[in-house]
């Protein structure tokens, strides 16, 4: 079996990439999705707030996904659902298994990696105590409530202030549960400010910064948790322990890009983001293999995922047309106050580029600055920058003549 462009993952990134590939001349575009339905995480995100940038209106997750599904069907994109990709060779051969295909090999002219991300589980936190029922990731709880119609519990504590955790604090409250508190080990929230306001403040749910869970109590079912304040190194402070009775502990403690397939085919990975190293056309270190969405970096907004995926899909289609030697690349680097920069490499093709990055702490009355050879090529003043909000800088293509360093400076 052959495909011009094979997209792995049928979530918002995969759909947007497939559509962009079709619109830019790729004829045979195939999306491989392991779930029974395409749409990815959007299918369980029934709250509104999606599409403000892409469509200029507020949509729910399923509505947002449906628009892309309809457009993909209109363009003739093919879908293999309930199909698992077992491996990919550097020569762009996919080994897949599913009800439509059986076990088969797909030869692709170009590949777009759009596998999304997964939640960090309780095991990764090494919490003291047993492993009773009632300890769930926030995304699992969201699926139980919004898709399956099950309530995970009635007395709830949430550890971690990621956006899914904040949204589930509101959702559980609306379904009749009592959300006692949201705990965050860092001195700042890892979620969007709007979600803190709309999901916690509007419902009177307390957010305790610099706090964590130190022990889970209960054998068969969670009976309570011990919470404590932490110092600047995240170590619990003796004497601050408090027992909080509850029957459910939801975890919103970070997302991890899904990249087992990427590593298996030899793609160079970024140790900070957990995703592939990509250039300004979203191409990885393996020629003809592109990546986008939460498989590259964890995004705040699905609209940003869409824009990034469109760039990857377009580049994959153009790669099929022109496989000649590409322009050289310059590296990007995270400077003072910056955790990472995407893309990690900028093509010297004279095209305008946008850098996306996250800061390493809370900065007020500052400026985010991109420098090339010591010269400022982009600058943006900020009232506040936090790690929970992705930042960006747009730079002119002809300004990139060497490595670019992004940092936080005084305004």
mmCIF file of N, CA, C and O in Angstrom, residues 299-355:
data_model
loop_
_atom_site.group_PDB
_atom_site.id
_atom_site.type_symbol
_atom_site.label_atom_id
_atom_site.label_comp_id
_atom_site.label_asym_id
_atom_site.label_seq_id
_atom_site.Cartn_x
_atom_site.Cartn_y
_atom_site.Cartn_z
ATOM 1 N N UNK A 299 0.928 22.358 23.878
ATOM 2 C CA UNK A 299 0.357 23.673 23.580
ATOM 3 C C UNK A 299 -0.710 24.074 24.598
ATOM 4 O O UNK A 299 -1.318 23.219 25.253
ATOM 5 N N UNK A 300 -0.967 25.384 24.673
ATOM 6 C CA UNK A 300 -2.061 25.903 25.495
ATOM 7 C C UNK A 300 -3.385 25.819 24.742
ATOM 8 O O UNK A 300 -4.410 25.473 25.321
ATOM 9 N N UNK A 301 -3.360 26.188 23.465
ATOM 10 C CA UNK A 301 -4.582 26.369 22.682
ATOM 11 C C UNK A 301 -4.580 25.460 21.460
ATOM 12 O O UNK A 301 -3.559 25.306 20.782
ATOM 13 N N UNK A 302 -5.746 24.881 21.164
ATOM 14 C CA UNK A 302 -5.854 24.030 19.979
ATOM 15 C C UNK A 302 -5.708 24.858 18.709
ATOM 16 O O UNK A 302 -5.266 24.344 17.676
ATOM 17 N N UNK A 303 -6.025 26.140 18.775
ATOM 18 C CA UNK A 303 -5.838 27.009 17.612
ATOM 19 C C UNK A 303 -4.359 27.072 17.215
ATOM 20 O O UNK A 303 -4.018 27.078 16.019
ATOM 21 N N UNK A 304 -3.466 27.113 18.219
ATOM 22 C CA UNK A 304 -2.032 27.121 17.929
ATOM 23 C C UNK A 304 -1.576 25.788 17.357
ATOM 24 O O UNK A 304 -0.702 25.724 16.488
ATOM 25 N N UNK A 305 -2.165 24.697 17.851
ATOM 26 C CA UNK A 305 -1.893 23.370 17.299
ATOM 27 C C UNK A 305 -2.257 23.348 15.821
ATOM 28 O O UNK A 305 -1.509 22.842 14.977
ATOM 29 N N UNK A 306 -3.405 23.907 15.493
ATOM 30 C CA UNK A 306 -3.879 23.925 14.112
ATOM 31 C C UNK A 306 -2.924 24.672 13.200
ATOM 32 O O UNK A 306 -2.580 24.196 12.102
ATOM 33 N N UNK A 307 -2.479 25.843 13.625
ATOM 34 C CA UNK A 307 -1.584 26.635 12.791
ATOM 35 C C UNK A 307 -0.265 25.907 12.569
ATOM 36 O O UNK A 307 0.271 25.898 11.452
ATOM 37 N N UNK A 308 0.261 25.284 13.621
ATOM 38 C CA UNK A 308 1.509 24.547 13.490
ATOM 39 C C UNK A 308 1.345 23.339 12.568
ATOM 40 O O UNK A 308 2.205 23.037 11.739
ATOM 41 N N UNK A 309 0.211 22.652 12.701
ATOM 42 C CA UNK A 309 -0.049 21.472 11.876
ATOM 43 C C UNK A 309 -0.240 21.853 10.412
ATOM 44 O O UNK A 309 0.176 21.111 9.511
ATOM 45 N N UNK A 310 -0.874 22.974 10.156
ATOM 46 C CA UNK A 310 -1.023 23.424 8.771
ATOM 47 C C UNK A 310 0.344 23.643 8.129
ATOM 48 O O UNK A 310 0.554 23.324 6.955
ATOM 49 N N UNK A 311 1.268 24.192 8.915
ATOM 50 C CA UNK A 311 2.614 24.422 8.392
ATOM 51 C C UNK A 311 3.299 23.096 8.074
ATOM 52 O O UNK A 311 3.961 22.952 7.044
ATOM 53 N N UNK A 312 3.116 22.110 8.950
ATOM 54 C CA UNK A 312 3.727 20.797 8.722
ATOM 55 C C UNK A 312 3.112 20.097 7.513
ATOM 56 O O UNK A 312 3.820 19.508 6.689
ATOM 57 N N UNK A 313 1.771 20.159 7.384
ATOM 58 C CA UNK A 313 1.101 19.515 6.259
ATOM 59 C C UNK A 313 1.478 20.144 4.930
ATOM 60 O O UNK A 313 1.706 19.434 3.935
ATOM 61 N N UNK A 314 1.549 21.450 4.925
ATOM 62 C CA UNK A 314 1.948 22.158 3.697
ATOM 63 C C UNK A 314 3.379 21.784 3.316
ATOM 64 O O UNK A 314 3.670 21.498 2.138
ATOM 65 N N UNK A 315 4.273 21.754 4.310
ATOM 66 C CA UNK A 315 5.673 21.422 4.031
ATOM 67 C C UNK A 315 5.812 19.993 3.526
ATOM 68 O O UNK A 315 6.636 19.707 2.646
ATOM 69 N N UNK A 316 4.999 19.079 4.058
ATOM 70 C CA UNK A 316 5.050 17.681 3.595
ATOM 71 C C UNK A 316 4.641 17.589 2.130
ATOM 72 O O UNK A 316 5.256 16.849 1.347
ATOM 73 N N UNK A 317 3.596 18.339 1.746
ATOM 74 C CA UNK A 317 3.152 18.327 0.352
ATOM 75 C C UNK A 317 4.206 18.927 -0.566
ATOM 76 O O UNK A 317 4.462 18.407 -1.664
ATOM 77 N N UNK A 318 4.827 20.012 -0.126
ATOM 78 C CA UNK A 318 5.852 20.652 -0.955
ATOM 79 C C UNK A 318 7.097 19.778 -1.059
ATOM 80 O O UNK A 318 7.802 19.809 -2.076
ATOM 81 N N UNK A 319 7.369 19.002 -0.021
ATOM 82 C CA UNK A 319 8.517 18.090 -0.056
ATOM 83 C C UNK A 319 8.360 17.071 -1.183
ATOM 84 O O UNK A 319 9.338 16.696 -1.847
ATOM 85 N N UNK A 320 7.126 16.620 -1.421
ATOM 86 C CA UNK A 320 6.884 15.652 -2.497
ATOM 87 C C UNK A 320 7.216 16.237 -3.869
ATOM 88 O O UNK A 320 7.662 15.529 -4.768
ATOM 89 N N UNK A 321 7.007 17.533 -3.992
ATOM 90 C CA UNK A 321 7.227 18.187 -5.286
ATOM 91 C C UNK A 321 8.696 18.518 -5.525
ATOM 92 O O UNK A 321 9.164 18.504 -6.657
ATOM 93 N N UNK A 322 9.411 18.860 -4.443
ATOM 94 C CA UNK A 322 10.783 19.333 -4.601
ATOM 95 C C UNK A 322 11.666 18.699 -3.533
ATOM 96 O O UNK A 322 11.691 19.145 -2.395
ATOM 97 N N UNK A 323 12.386 17.657 -3.905
ATOM 98 C CA UNK A 323 13.268 16.962 -2.968
ATOM 99 C C UNK A 323 14.727 17.369 -3.152
ATOM 100 O O UNK A 323 15.633 16.670 -2.733
ATOM 101 N N UNK A 324 14.925 18.529 -3.776
ATOM 102 C CA UNK A 324 16.297 19.008 -3.967
ATOM 103 C C UNK A 324 16.877 19.439 -2.621
ATOM 104 O O UNK A 324 16.162 19.601 -1.636
ATOM 105 N N UNK A 325 18.165 19.665 -2.601
ATOM 106 C CA UNK A 325 18.835 20.025 -1.342
ATOM 107 C C UNK A 325 18.282 21.331 -0.805
ATOM 108 O O UNK A 325 18.158 22.328 -1.518
ATOM 109 N N UNK A 326 17.935 21.315 0.481
ATOM 110 C CA UNK A 326 17.314 22.491 1.095
ATOM 111 C C UNK A 326 18.376 23.459 1.611
ATOM 112 O O UNK A 326 19.549 23.111 1.767
ATOM 113 N N UNK A 327 17.907 24.676 1.880
ATOM 114 C CA UNK A 327 18.803 25.690 2.443
ATOM 115 C C UNK A 327 19.301 25.240 3.808
ATOM 116 O O UNK A 327 18.656 24.442 4.487
ATOM 117 N N UNK A 328 20.472 25.769 4.199
ATOM 118 C CA UNK A 328 21.026 25.423 5.497
ATOM 119 C C UNK A 328 20.171 25.949 6.641
ATOM 120 O O UNK A 328 19.225 26.713 6.435
ATOM 121 N N UNK A 329 20.510 25.540 7.862
ATOM 122 C CA UNK A 329 19.730 25.929 9.039
ATOM 123 C C UNK A 329 20.626 26.582 10.087
ATOM 124 O O UNK A 329 21.824 26.277 10.189
ATOM 125 N N UNK A 330 20.040 27.477 10.843
ATOM 126 C CA UNK A 330 20.692 28.081 11.997
ATOM 127 C C UNK A 330 19.969 27.620 13.255
ATOM 128 O O UNK A 330 18.746 27.483 13.267
ATOM 129 N N UNK A 331 20.717 27.398 14.321
ATOM 130 C CA UNK A 331 20.126 26.920 15.570
ATOM 131 C C UNK A 331 19.466 28.048 16.347
ATOM 132 O O UNK A 331 19.860 29.216 16.250
ATOM 133 N N UNK A 332 18.454 27.684 17.128
ATOM 134 C CA UNK A 332 17.880 28.609 18.111
ATOM 135 C C UNK A 332 18.278 28.114 19.498
ATOM 136 O O UNK A 332 18.465 26.911 19.713
ATOM 137 N N UNK A 333 18.390 29.047 20.428
ATOM 138 C CA UNK A 333 18.830 28.696 21.780
ATOM 139 C C UNK A 333 17.957 29.406 22.811
ATOM 140 O O UNK A 333 17.512 30.540 22.590
ATOM 141 N N UNK A 334 17.735 28.733 23.933
ATOM 142 C CA UNK A 334 17.011 29.327 25.055
ATOM 143 C C UNK A 334 18.003 30.094 25.916
ATOM 144 O O UNK A 334 18.943 29.501 26.467
ATOM 145 N N UNK A 335 17.808 31.404 26.010
ATOM 146 C CA UNK A 335 18.673 32.240 26.823
ATOM 147 C C UNK A 335 18.143 32.407 28.234
ATOM 148 O O UNK A 335 17.362 31.591 28.737
ATOM 149 N N UNK A 336 18.512 33.468 28.881
ATOM 150 C CA UNK A 336 18.132 33.740 30.267
ATOM 151 C C UNK A 336 16.610 33.814 30.403
ATOM 152 O O UNK A 336 15.942 34.531 29.674
ATOM 153 N N UNK A 337 16.072 33.051 31.344
ATOM 154 C CA UNK A 337 14.643 33.096 31.638
ATOM 155 C C UNK A 337 13.772 32.305 30.687
ATOM 156 O O UNK A 337 12.549 32.347 30.801
ATOM 157 N N UNK A 338 14.361 31.561 29.741
ATOM 158 C CA UNK A 338 13.592 30.800 28.748
ATOM 159 C C UNK A 338 13.923 29.319 28.876
ATOM 160 O O UNK A 338 15.101 28.947 28.974
ATOM 161 N N UNK A 339 12.889 28.450 28.883
ATOM 162 C CA UNK A 339 13.093 27.008 29.023
ATOM 163 C C UNK A 339 13.475 26.352 27.696
ATOM 164 O O UNK A 339 14.361 25.520 27.645
ATOM 165 N N UNK A 340 12.752 26.699 26.642
ATOM 166 C CA UNK A 340 13.032 26.100 25.336
ATOM 167 C C UNK A 340 12.481 26.994 24.244
ATOM 168 O O UNK A 340 11.653 27.880 24.497
ATOM 169 N N UNK A 341 12.928 26.747 23.011
ATOM 170 C CA UNK A 341 12.458 27.495 21.848
ATOM 171 C C UNK A 341 12.100 26.498 20.753
ATOM 172 O O UNK A 341 12.827 25.544 20.496
ATOM 173 N N UNK A 342 10.953 26.711 20.110
ATOM 174 C CA UNK A 342 10.510 25.917 18.959
ATOM 175 C C UNK A 342 10.282 26.872 17.791
ATOM 176 O O UNK A 342 9.615 27.885 17.960
ATOM 177 N N UNK A 343 10.767 26.596 16.593
ATOM 178 C CA UNK A 343 11.595 25.452 16.203
ATOM 179 C C UNK A 343 13.030 25.602 16.701
ATOM 180 O O UNK A 343 13.492 26.705 16.986
ATOM 181 N N UNK A 344 13.703 24.461 16.789
ATOM 182 C CA UNK A 344 15.093 24.478 17.243
ATOM 183 C C UNK A 344 16.061 24.868 16.136
ATOM 184 O O UNK A 344 17.214 25.200 16.412
ATOM 185 N N UNK A 345 15.574 24.833 14.881
ATOM 186 C CA UNK A 345 16.411 25.211 13.743
ATOM 187 C C UNK A 345 15.602 26.096 12.796
ATOM 188 O O UNK A 345 14.413 25.852 12.570
ATOM 189 N N UNK A 346 16.248 27.102 12.251
ATOM 190 C CA UNK A 346 15.608 28.022 11.313
ATOM 191 C C UNK A 346 16.249 27.877 9.946
ATOM 192 O O UNK A 346 17.472 28.001 9.800
ATOM 193 N N UNK A 347 15.415 27.612 8.953
ATOM 194 C CA UNK A 347 15.946 27.505 7.592
ATOM 195 C C UNK A 347 16.373 28.875 7.069
ATOM 196 O O UNK A 347 15.653 29.873 7.250
ATOM 197 N N UNK A 348 17.502 28.891 6.395
ATOM 198 C CA UNK A 348 18.004 30.139 5.810
ATOM 199 C C UNK A 348 17.380 30.339 4.434
ATOM 200 O O UNK A 348 18.053 30.341 3.402
ATOM 201 N N UNK A 349 16.043 30.486 4.426
ATOM 202 C CA UNK A 349 15.320 30.606 3.159
ATOM 203 C C UNK A 349 14.713 31.985 2.943
ATOM 204 O O UNK A 349 13.991 32.206 1.973
ATOM 205 N N UNK A 350 15.014 32.913 3.857
ATOM 206 C CA UNK A 350 14.524 34.278 3.698
ATOM 207 C C UNK A 350 13.063 34.478 4.024
ATOM 208 O O UNK A 350 12.534 35.579 3.830
ATOM 209 N N UNK A 351 12.387 33.439 4.523
ATOM 210 C CA UNK A 351 10.961 33.550 4.840
ATOM 211 C C UNK A 351 10.754 34.024 6.275
ATOM 212 O O UNK A 351 11.541 33.699 7.162
ATOM 213 N N UNK A 352 9.674 34.812 6.525
ATOM 214 C CA UNK A 352 9.370 35.215 7.912
ATOM 215 C C UNK A 352 9.139 33.988 8.789
ATOM 216 O O UNK A 352 8.660 32.960 8.314
ATOM 217 N N UNK A 353 9.463 34.115 10.059
ATOM 218 C CA UNK A 353 9.361 32.974 10.970
ATOM 219 C C UNK A 353 8.794 33.417 12.312
ATOM 220 O O UNK A 353 8.909 34.576 12.693
ATOM 221 N N UNK A 354 8.203 32.458 13.009
ATOM 222 C CA UNK A 354 7.685 32.707 14.346
ATOM 223 C C UNK A 354 8.321 31.719 15.313
ATOM 224 O O UNK A 354 8.354 30.522 15.047
ATOM 225 N N UNK A 355 8.838 32.242 16.409
ATOM 226 C CA UNK A 355 9.434 31.417 17.450
ATOM 227 C C UNK A 355 8.447 31.277 18.604
ATOM 228 O O UNK A 355 7.850 32.263 19.041
#
